[in-house]
């Protein structure tokens, strides 16, 4: 048994070396950008790399911004492990969040049950949006990648309308719905930062998805379908089911991410509050290579870059958007077969 | 009816132009077998650099050309990372979008110490073209005459696009690359060379489309493209991957956009609904065409 | 005599499965001749030609074209040297016309930039007329029959003035008439000084068309002969080779044998192909019996496998399991009904290379490893280790199955399928690419299943294998049954005689199952 473990560790390290190289390239990009753009690169770099770790406020906010990324990353990973693409995260988070907000307000008298129902309703709505794309692919082989994106775009617009129209809270200057009752808000973890106990739910979600994928029959069948659907079909697995189900679950997780953003951070559906979260969730899943356990470090890395950029912006003379440049460099290289296999020994079967 | 529909149609023609330009470039990559989701980022890059270079050179033409150059450079990077480093085109496309959104703001801040809207006073509005004779043609004259040079250039490019794809060896090879790349490689040609060229063409048309967005305004607004590149991708599908199909599809989106502004005010229909219609329309068209393909395939098996 | 091609001592090993596809092969093609490269499946013919065409590299050996030593690193280089290849799978753009496909890369131009579509049609029509083909240059490829598409591929090469033409199994999908006209084209080409290599295993065609025939077996070149000086039987004997003797006991079908799987007039069609893939095939597989389906590939064995595995629907006819209709119910339901099946494509269908050995073992059976709703990993690993030991497969439960050797992968698949069999089991090409020891192991497993009462269906193009273990043999040729023998009857016949049935030289008529 021990011998097996050792055999597993080495290839993992080698696979990791490629990712590490990419992280190093990204970090050198930070240094290069500071040298070019900043009058005081030393200071900028100091704040960039150490800022997020120095105060409770920055550290808490960094962790908080990782939460929706974790949910989104899990959602995308699940879909990708089954061989499906979910490109509709933006609409699914936003839609899920709105339904959760509204249901919470209506179900408030039910107490904790109401909260659970509201989260479930929001997540299921988002799940249905993604699941529909899965259904279309199963039924007529319509590209789920394009349809999930189209549906998401339409949903974004409709939700915008609903927030600005029928459900607008006229009492604030924001374009937003009413806030959820205070009793439903998750407690803060590191005040004055935005971090809430939603973090724990995110960790629970990671563990749940990990267990589902690797410890249950359904998760096993899902992965087999994704790895080689001809083999899965040959083995007697109902491969059609594993087009719709993973897409539904993927949307469900995105929706949960939206719901917890409401419960932990925003307390109301604010117009376009979740813009970019869907895409970033996708990015996190790609960096994590669709492994649930790797979603946490990937989300933290993504959040760290953003927090570092924010800290450097506040205390030095660069702007926050350098984060996007650094992230995009990671993105550019993360799927490169050439770079990732640079360190892998060519696998030659014995 | 006429009194309000003609201004709407007129502005629809303006709004559709960047979409048409970006989708034309996207059509080349699509036909060569690559889903180019980087259109958004390329469009944004073109928008930023065109206006900035126009500001520095004082010439719109020079500015636009330099802007196009920068966009083509970015699309060349996209192509080489995708094709030579063997990355997933979908992921590198997202990277370009993210990169462009970051780079434009970072440079805007570095050059003008401004992350918001940068207004360039020395840039005059785009001249509107047309002769009184043409403009006096009833209805058509009102709709199609009196636009900027970009609009007429996009029509010209559409004809060229059709010509290149269907009337030149280059176009046949691009289409063959997407349809059955072994048909090229088994005869000793390199499909990836044609993909690379398609990416460059995408860069060219997106650069031009972006230039129109900012030069029209005389300003750069962060994220000025606001999803237009994504819509251009949808236009390709709705236009059934045919050059003149793109024209109709882009017009539908342009019309929805123009009409939504009107409907919001005059008819009290929320603009968001109207903007959502083309997506739903595209979705239905895609479902329809896949049902058709499936039924056709069923007979074959 | 002028030589077009000389290949000396070519050796090529596929790293994926360590298969030595070409082992010190010498090959010579004369100018202006038609040469058939013959051999059974897996003999190494296609590999050798891919090396010549620059599609595969090789570890050892030299190639001379018209006397000059060349390094053919890609099809581009091959084309430049005047070598063309028509692949078994067409390299055509279906939406383009014949002319557009033929002229890909060398299009005629008007005003330097535009594609002169009219001239293209004229140019290609000239070639078509010169060689008396039956198509027209402005036809869209999608609307052509398979035979016509093949013509397009040949025209493509002719237009390029290729003078060494390789054709991989050019007749496998054609009708008799199409084959006849194709052959007359070949003869004309040879007369014009072109040299042709036909990869084939059809004896009749070798006799009909070739000047010389080169025979390969197991990656080695056995020799090249003037076609006039050898008869079909001699070629067949060379192709089939001497059998390696495996020791398997045969049992007589006893009275307790009962029908388990019945096929009734199974017909499978494919559009664009005139001839059915399976044509009214009927058979009965009994318990305690190994029923073999023999034939040369392309004659319906693979289609039969796909039908039994639930991958393709039948057009007509029925499949019954213990009298129950199981026609076209799909793989998942077939599995529930008791299908156990070792597929011929063990790398893409039989296993999931990136998944671990134990994940490969429990596919379809994962439900029986549940504990409190979760998969009991310990039990899965224990079960897997147990099987690996019993089937003496060199592997551990947690390693990706893709890192195993071909023989060990097959052992894992066998272990899984034999464990789940209930009353029948399908084997397709179970020893393809395996060494002698592994093959013997597979045969022992199959025989012991039969002895335990299984109805075994063995689909194989390997005649030795058939004669070694089958209790009854049905021979398929062009999707129909041309002969059936009991195992003893078959073993009493010479291999050459059976080979003649497989190759369509003889036909028993329908004697009934």
Short mmCIF file of N, CA and C in Angstrom, two decimals, chain A residues 117-252:
data_model
loop_
_atom_site.label_atom_id
_atom_site.label_comp_id
_atom_site.label_asym_id
_atom_site.label_seq_id
_atom_site.Cartn_x
_atom_site.Cartn_y
_atom_site.Cartn_z
N UNK A 117 -35.00 26.68 2.31
CA UNK A 117 -35.84 26.60 1.12
C UNK A 117 -35.41 27.63 0.08
N UNK A 118 -35.12 28.84 0.58
CA UNK A 118 -34.75 29.92 -0.33
C UNK A 118 -33.45 29.60 -1.06
N UNK A 119 -32.46 29.10 -0.30
CA UNK A 119 -31.18 28.74 -0.92
C UNK A 119 -31.40 27.65 -1.96
N UNK A 120 -32.24 26.67 -1.58
CA UNK A 120 -32.49 25.55 -2.48
C UNK A 120 -33.21 26.03 -3.74
N UNK A 121 -34.17 26.92 -3.55
CA UNK A 121 -34.94 27.42 -4.70
C UNK A 121 -34.02 28.18 -5.65
N UNK A 122 -33.17 29.03 -5.10
CA UNK A 122 -32.25 29.80 -5.94
C UNK A 122 -31.30 28.90 -6.68
N UNK A 123 -30.71 27.94 -5.95
CA UNK A 123 -29.75 27.04 -6.57
C UNK A 123 -30.43 26.17 -7.63
N UNK A 124 -31.65 25.71 -7.33
CA UNK A 124 -32.34 24.84 -8.29
C UNK A 124 -32.68 25.61 -9.56
N UNK A 125 -33.06 26.87 -9.40
CA UNK A 125 -33.35 27.66 -10.59
C UNK A 125 -32.11 27.74 -11.48
N UNK A 126 -30.98 28.06 -10.83
CA UNK A 126 -29.73 28.14 -11.59
C UNK A 126 -29.41 26.77 -12.19
N UNK A 127 -29.67 25.72 -11.41
CA UNK A 127 -29.42 24.36 -11.91
C UNK A 127 -30.27 24.06 -13.12
N UNK A 128 -31.55 24.50 -13.06
CA UNK A 128 -32.44 24.23 -14.18
C UNK A 128 -31.96 24.95 -15.44
N UNK A 129 -31.45 26.17 -15.26
CA UNK A 129 -30.96 26.93 -16.42
C UNK A 129 -29.84 26.15 -17.12
N UNK A 130 -28.89 25.63 -16.32
CA UNK A 130 -27.78 24.89 -16.90
C UNK A 130 -28.25 23.52 -17.37
N UNK A 131 -29.14 22.91 -16.57
CA UNK A 131 -29.63 21.58 -16.92
C UNK A 131 -30.35 21.58 -18.25
N UNK A 132 -31.02 22.68 -18.55
CA UNK A 132 -31.73 22.77 -19.83
C UNK A 132 -30.74 22.65 -20.99
N UNK A 133 -29.58 23.28 -20.85
CA UNK A 133 -28.55 23.15 -21.90
C UNK A 133 -28.12 21.69 -22.02
N UNK A 134 -27.99 21.03 -20.87
CA UNK A 134 -27.64 19.61 -20.89
C UNK A 134 -28.72 18.80 -21.60
N UNK A 135 -29.96 19.13 -21.30
CA UNK A 135 -31.08 18.44 -21.93
C UNK A 135 -31.03 18.60 -23.45
N UNK A 136 -30.76 19.84 -23.90
CA UNK A 136 -30.71 20.09 -25.35
C UNK A 136 -29.59 19.26 -25.99
N UNK A 137 -28.47 19.15 -25.28
CA UNK A 137 -27.38 18.35 -25.85
C UNK A 137 -27.75 16.87 -25.90
N UNK A 138 -28.37 16.42 -24.83
CA UNK A 138 -28.74 15.00 -24.78
C UNK A 138 -29.74 14.68 -25.89
N UNK A 139 -30.69 15.58 -26.05
CA UNK A 139 -31.80 15.30 -26.96
C UNK A 139 -31.38 15.48 -28.43
N UNK A 140 -30.76 16.61 -28.72
CA UNK A 140 -30.49 16.93 -30.13
C UNK A 140 -29.03 17.26 -30.41
N UNK A 141 -28.20 17.00 -29.41
CA UNK A 141 -26.78 17.25 -29.61
C UNK A 141 -26.46 18.73 -29.91
N UNK A 142 -27.27 19.62 -29.34
CA UNK A 142 -26.99 21.05 -29.47
C UNK A 142 -25.81 21.39 -28.56
N UNK A 143 -24.86 22.19 -29.04
CA UNK A 143 -23.67 22.50 -28.23
C UNK A 143 -24.06 23.16 -26.92
N UNK A 144 -23.80 22.48 -25.80
CA UNK A 144 -24.18 23.02 -24.49
C UNK A 144 -23.33 24.24 -24.16
N UNK A 145 -22.17 24.32 -24.77
CA UNK A 145 -21.29 25.46 -24.54
C UNK A 145 -21.95 26.75 -25.02
N UNK A 146 -22.50 26.72 -26.21
CA UNK A 146 -23.13 27.92 -26.77
C UNK A 146 -24.48 28.18 -26.10
N UNK A 147 -25.29 27.14 -25.93
CA UNK A 147 -26.63 27.39 -25.39
C UNK A 147 -26.55 27.90 -23.96
N UNK A 148 -25.64 27.35 -23.15
CA UNK A 148 -25.58 27.82 -21.77
C UNK A 148 -25.19 29.30 -21.76
N UNK A 149 -24.32 29.69 -22.68
CA UNK A 149 -23.91 31.08 -22.77
C UNK A 149 -25.07 31.98 -23.21
N UNK A 150 -25.82 31.53 -24.22
CA UNK A 150 -26.95 32.32 -24.71
C UNK A 150 -28.00 32.50 -23.62
N UNK A 151 -28.33 31.38 -22.95
CA UNK A 151 -29.36 31.44 -21.92
C UNK A 151 -28.91 32.39 -20.81
N UNK A 152 -27.64 32.25 -20.44
CA UNK A 152 -27.12 33.11 -19.38
C UNK A 152 -27.25 34.58 -19.75
N UNK A 153 -26.92 34.92 -21.00
CA UNK A 153 -27.00 36.33 -21.41
C UNK A 153 -28.42 36.85 -21.35
N UNK A 154 -29.37 36.02 -21.78
CA UNK A 154 -30.76 36.44 -21.72
C UNK A 154 -31.18 36.61 -20.26
N UNK A 155 -30.74 35.66 -19.41
CA UNK A 155 -31.12 35.73 -18.00
C UNK A 155 -30.55 36.99 -17.33
N UNK A 156 -29.31 37.34 -17.66
CA UNK A 156 -28.72 38.55 -17.09
C UNK A 156 -29.61 39.75 -17.33
N UNK A 157 -30.10 39.86 -18.56
CA UNK A 157 -30.93 41.01 -18.92
C UNK A 157 -32.26 40.97 -18.17
N UNK A 158 -32.84 39.77 -18.09
CA UNK A 158 -34.13 39.67 -17.41
C UNK A 158 -33.98 39.99 -15.92
N UNK A 159 -32.91 39.48 -15.33
CA UNK A 159 -32.69 39.77 -13.90
C UNK A 159 -32.46 41.27 -13.70
N UNK A 160 -31.68 41.87 -14.59
CA UNK A 160 -31.49 43.32 -14.52
C UNK A 160 -32.83 44.03 -14.48
N UNK A 161 -33.73 43.59 -15.37
CA UNK A 161 -35.04 44.21 -15.43
C UNK A 161 -35.80 44.02 -14.10
N UNK A 162 -35.75 42.77 -13.60
CA UNK A 162 -36.51 42.48 -12.39
C UNK A 162 -35.99 43.30 -11.21
N UNK A 163 -34.66 43.44 -11.14
CA UNK A 163 -34.10 44.21 -10.02
C UNK A 163 -34.45 45.69 -10.15
N UNK A 164 -34.35 46.20 -11.36
CA UNK A 164 -34.60 47.63 -11.57
C UNK A 164 -36.09 47.94 -11.67
N UNK A 165 -36.90 46.88 -11.89
CA UNK A 165 -38.32 47.11 -12.12
C UNK A 165 -39.17 46.64 -10.95
N UNK A 166 -39.82 45.49 -11.12
CA UNK A 166 -40.83 45.06 -10.14
C UNK A 166 -40.29 44.92 -8.71
N UNK A 167 -39.02 44.53 -8.57
CA UNK A 167 -38.54 44.25 -7.22
C UNK A 167 -37.61 45.33 -6.68
N UNK A 168 -37.61 46.47 -7.33
CA UNK A 168 -36.72 47.55 -6.90
C UNK A 168 -37.13 48.05 -5.51
N UNK A 169 -36.13 48.24 -4.68
CA UNK A 169 -36.38 48.83 -3.37
C UNK A 169 -36.21 50.34 -3.50
N UNK A 170 -37.30 51.08 -3.48
CA UNK A 170 -37.20 52.52 -3.73
C UNK A 170 -36.55 53.27 -2.58
N UNK A 171 -36.37 52.60 -1.44
CA UNK A 171 -35.88 53.33 -0.27
C UNK A 171 -34.38 53.58 -0.29
N UNK A 172 -33.65 52.93 -1.22
CA UNK A 172 -32.21 53.22 -1.27
C UNK A 172 -31.87 53.87 -2.61
N UNK A 173 -30.65 54.42 -2.67
CA UNK A 173 -30.23 55.04 -3.92
C UNK A 173 -29.65 53.98 -4.86
N UNK A 174 -29.35 52.79 -4.30
CA UNK A 174 -28.84 51.71 -5.14
C UNK A 174 -29.95 51.16 -6.03
N UNK A 175 -29.54 50.59 -7.18
CA UNK A 175 -30.51 49.80 -7.92
C UNK A 175 -30.42 48.40 -7.34
N UNK A 176 -31.35 48.09 -6.44
CA UNK A 176 -31.28 46.82 -5.73
C UNK A 176 -32.65 46.43 -5.22
N UNK A 177 -32.76 45.13 -4.89
CA UNK A 177 -33.99 44.66 -4.26
C UNK A 177 -33.96 45.03 -2.79
N UNK A 178 -35.04 44.69 -2.09
CA UNK A 178 -35.04 44.87 -0.64
C UNK A 178 -33.98 43.96 -0.03
N UNK A 179 -33.54 44.32 1.17
CA UNK A 179 -32.55 43.48 1.83
C UNK A 179 -33.24 42.32 2.53
N UNK A 180 -32.50 41.24 2.71
CA UNK A 180 -33.07 40.12 3.47
C UNK A 180 -33.05 40.50 4.95
N UNK A 181 -33.98 39.95 5.74
CA UNK A 181 -34.04 40.30 7.16
C UNK A 181 -32.71 40.01 7.86
N UNK A 182 -32.41 40.81 8.88
CA UNK A 182 -31.10 40.69 9.51
C UNK A 182 -30.85 39.33 10.13
N UNK A 183 -31.91 38.71 10.62
CA UNK A 183 -31.73 37.41 11.28
C UNK A 183 -31.16 36.37 10.31
N UNK A 184 -31.32 36.62 9.00
CA UNK A 184 -30.86 35.63 8.02
C UNK A 184 -29.43 35.88 7.57
N UNK A 185 -28.86 36.99 8.01
CA UNK A 185 -27.53 37.30 7.52
C UNK A 185 -26.49 36.46 8.28
N UNK A 186 -25.53 35.95 7.54
CA UNK A 186 -24.49 35.13 8.17
C UNK A 186 -23.58 36.04 9.00
N UNK A 187 -23.09 35.48 10.11
CA UNK A 187 -22.30 36.34 10.99
C UNK A 187 -20.91 36.59 10.41
N UNK A 188 -20.38 37.76 10.76
CA UNK A 188 -19.08 38.16 10.24
C UNK A 188 -17.99 37.38 10.95
N UNK A 189 -16.89 37.13 10.24
CA UNK A 189 -15.80 36.37 10.83
C UNK A 189 -14.63 37.26 11.25
N UNK A 190 -14.21 38.13 10.37
CA UNK A 190 -13.06 38.98 10.68
C UNK A 190 -13.44 40.44 10.47
N UNK A 191 -14.31 40.97 11.31
CA UNK A 191 -14.68 42.38 11.11
C UNK A 191 -13.43 43.26 11.23
N UNK A 192 -13.30 44.33 10.54
CA UNK A 192 -14.32 44.97 9.70
C UNK A 192 -14.40 44.42 8.28
N UNK A 193 -13.73 43.31 7.98
CA UNK A 193 -13.78 42.81 6.61
C UNK A 193 -15.17 42.24 6.31
N UNK A 194 -15.39 41.88 5.06
CA UNK A 194 -16.68 41.36 4.63
C UNK A 194 -16.82 39.86 4.89
N UNK A 195 -15.76 39.24 5.39
CA UNK A 195 -15.78 37.78 5.49
C UNK A 195 -16.88 37.31 6.44
N UNK A 196 -17.60 36.27 6.00
CA UNK A 196 -18.67 35.73 6.84
C UNK A 196 -18.51 34.23 6.95
N UNK A 197 -19.41 33.62 7.70
CA UNK A 197 -19.36 32.17 7.86
C UNK A 197 -19.70 31.44 6.56
N UNK A 198 -20.04 32.19 5.51
CA UNK A 198 -20.25 31.56 4.20
C UNK A 198 -19.02 30.76 3.80
N UNK A 199 -17.86 31.19 4.32
CA UNK A 199 -16.62 30.48 4.02
C UNK A 199 -16.73 29.00 4.39
N UNK A 200 -17.35 28.74 5.56
CA UNK A 200 -17.46 27.35 6.00
C UNK A 200 -18.35 26.56 5.05
N UNK A 201 -19.41 27.24 4.60
CA UNK A 201 -20.30 26.54 3.65
C UNK A 201 -19.56 26.22 2.36
N UNK A 202 -18.69 27.13 1.96
CA UNK A 202 -17.91 26.88 0.75
C UNK A 202 -17.02 25.65 0.95
N UNK A 203 -16.41 25.57 2.15
CA UNK A 203 -15.54 24.43 2.43
C UNK A 203 -16.36 23.13 2.46
N UNK A 204 -17.55 23.22 3.06
CA UNK A 204 -18.43 22.05 3.07
C UNK A 204 -18.77 21.63 1.64
N UNK A 205 -19.02 22.64 0.79
CA UNK A 205 -19.35 22.32 -0.61
C UNK A 205 -18.18 21.60 -1.28
N UNK A 206 -16.94 22.05 -1.00
CA UNK A 206 -15.78 21.39 -1.60
C UNK A 206 -15.74 19.93 -1.18
N UNK A 207 -15.91 19.71 0.12
CA UNK A 207 -15.84 18.34 0.63
C UNK A 207 -16.96 17.49 0.03
N UNK A 208 -18.17 18.08 -0.03
CA UNK A 208 -19.30 17.34 -0.57
C UNK A 208 -19.05 16.95 -2.02
N UNK A 209 -18.59 17.91 -2.81
CA UNK A 209 -18.37 17.59 -4.22
C UNK A 209 -17.25 16.55 -4.36
N UNK A 210 -16.22 16.70 -3.53
CA UNK A 210 -15.13 15.71 -3.57
C UNK A 210 -15.68 14.31 -3.27
N UNK A 211 -16.47 14.23 -2.21
CA UNK A 211 -17.03 12.92 -1.84
C UNK A 211 -17.94 12.41 -2.95
N UNK A 212 -18.78 13.31 -3.45
CA UNK A 212 -19.68 12.87 -4.52
C UNK A 212 -18.89 12.29 -5.70
N UNK A 213 -17.87 13.02 -6.14
CA UNK A 213 -17.15 12.58 -7.35
C UNK A 213 -16.35 11.31 -7.11
N UNK A 214 -15.73 11.21 -5.95
CA UNK A 214 -14.78 10.11 -5.77
C UNK A 214 -15.26 8.98 -4.88
N UNK A 215 -16.38 9.21 -4.17
CA UNK A 215 -16.81 8.16 -3.23
C UNK A 215 -18.20 7.62 -3.49
N UNK A 216 -18.90 8.14 -4.49
CA UNK A 216 -20.24 7.59 -4.72
C UNK A 216 -20.31 6.96 -6.11
N UNK A 217 -21.33 6.12 -6.25
CA UNK A 217 -21.52 5.43 -7.53
C UNK A 217 -21.81 6.44 -8.63
N UNK A 218 -22.72 7.37 -8.32
CA UNK A 218 -23.11 8.35 -9.34
C UNK A 218 -21.91 9.19 -9.78
N UNK A 219 -21.10 9.61 -8.80
CA UNK A 219 -19.92 10.42 -9.12
C UNK A 219 -18.93 9.63 -9.95
N UNK A 220 -18.78 8.37 -9.60
CA UNK A 220 -17.90 7.49 -10.36
C UNK A 220 -18.37 7.40 -11.81
N UNK A 221 -19.69 7.20 -11.97
CA UNK A 221 -20.22 7.06 -13.34
C UNK A 221 -20.07 8.35 -14.12
N UNK A 222 -20.24 9.47 -13.40
CA UNK A 222 -20.06 10.78 -14.03
C UNK A 222 -18.63 10.92 -14.56
N UNK A 223 -17.67 10.57 -13.72
CA UNK A 223 -16.27 10.71 -14.16
C UNK A 223 -15.94 9.77 -15.31
N UNK A 224 -16.46 8.55 -15.22
CA UNK A 224 -16.18 7.59 -16.30
C UNK A 224 -16.74 8.11 -17.63
N UNK A 225 -17.94 8.70 -17.56
CA UNK A 225 -18.54 9.25 -18.78
C UNK A 225 -17.66 10.36 -19.35
N UNK A 226 -17.13 11.18 -18.46
CA UNK A 226 -16.28 12.28 -18.92
C UNK A 226 -14.94 11.81 -19.46
N UNK A 227 -14.37 10.79 -18.83
CA UNK A 227 -13.05 10.33 -19.26
C UNK A 227 -13.10 9.63 -20.61
N UNK A 228 -14.12 8.82 -20.81
CA UNK A 228 -14.24 8.07 -22.06
C UNK A 228 -15.68 7.59 -22.19
N UNK A 229 -16.48 8.35 -22.92
CA UNK A 229 -17.91 8.03 -22.91
C UNK A 229 -18.21 6.73 -23.65
N UNK A 230 -17.35 6.36 -24.59
CA UNK A 230 -17.59 5.08 -25.27
C UNK A 230 -17.40 3.92 -24.29
N UNK A 231 -16.36 4.04 -23.45
CA UNK A 231 -16.13 3.02 -22.45
C UNK A 231 -17.30 2.97 -21.46
N UNK A 232 -17.74 4.16 -21.03
CA UNK A 232 -18.83 4.21 -20.07
C UNK A 232 -20.08 3.56 -20.63
N UNK A 233 -20.36 3.85 -21.88
CA UNK A 233 -21.55 3.27 -22.51
C UNK A 233 -21.39 1.75 -22.61
N UNK A 234 -20.21 1.32 -23.01
CA UNK A 234 -19.91 -0.10 -23.12
C UNK A 234 -20.09 -0.79 -21.78
N UNK A 235 -19.69 -0.09 -20.69
CA UNK A 235 -19.79 -0.70 -19.37
C UNK A 235 -21.21 -0.73 -18.83
N UNK A 236 -22.15 -0.15 -19.56
CA UNK A 236 -23.54 -0.20 -19.12
C UNK A 236 -23.99 1.05 -18.37
N UNK A 237 -23.16 2.10 -18.38
CA UNK A 237 -23.56 3.34 -17.72
C UNK A 237 -24.50 4.12 -18.63
N UNK A 238 -25.53 4.69 -18.03
CA UNK A 238 -26.49 5.49 -18.78
C UNK A 238 -25.86 6.85 -19.07
N UNK A 239 -25.11 6.93 -20.18
CA UNK A 239 -24.31 8.13 -20.42
C UNK A 239 -25.17 9.36 -20.68
N UNK A 240 -26.40 9.16 -21.14
CA UNK A 240 -27.26 10.32 -21.41
C UNK A 240 -27.58 11.07 -20.13
N UNK A 241 -27.79 10.29 -19.06
CA UNK A 241 -28.08 10.89 -17.77
C UNK A 241 -26.94 11.82 -17.36
N UNK A 242 -25.71 11.44 -17.71
CA UNK A 242 -24.56 12.23 -17.27
C UNK A 242 -24.21 13.37 -18.22
N UNK A 243 -25.20 13.75 -19.02
CA UNK A 243 -25.09 15.04 -19.69
C UNK A 243 -25.94 16.04 -18.91
N UNK A 244 -27.15 15.59 -18.55
CA UNK A 244 -28.10 16.51 -17.89
C UNK A 244 -27.73 16.74 -16.43
N UNK A 245 -27.49 15.65 -15.70
CA UNK A 245 -27.24 15.76 -14.26
C UNK A 245 -26.04 16.67 -13.94
N UNK A 246 -24.88 16.46 -14.55
CA UNK A 246 -23.75 17.33 -14.20
C UNK A 246 -23.99 18.78 -14.55
N UNK A 247 -24.70 19.03 -15.63
CA UNK A 247 -25.00 20.42 -15.97
C UNK A 247 -25.91 21.01 -14.91
N UNK A 248 -26.91 20.23 -14.47
CA UNK A 248 -27.80 20.74 -13.43
C UNK A 248 -26.99 21.04 -12.17
N UNK A 249 -26.18 20.07 -11.74
CA UNK A 249 -25.41 20.28 -10.51
C UNK A 249 -24.46 21.47 -10.65
N UNK A 250 -23.90 21.63 -11.84
CA UNK A 250 -23.00 22.73 -12.08
C UNK A 250 -23.71 24.06 -11.88
N UNK A 251 -24.89 24.19 -12.46
CA UNK A 251 -25.68 25.40 -12.27
C UNK A 251 -26.10 25.55 -10.81
N UNK A 252 -26.42 24.42 -10.19
CA UNK A 252 -26.85 24.43 -8.80
C UNK A 252 -25.76 25.05 -7.92
#
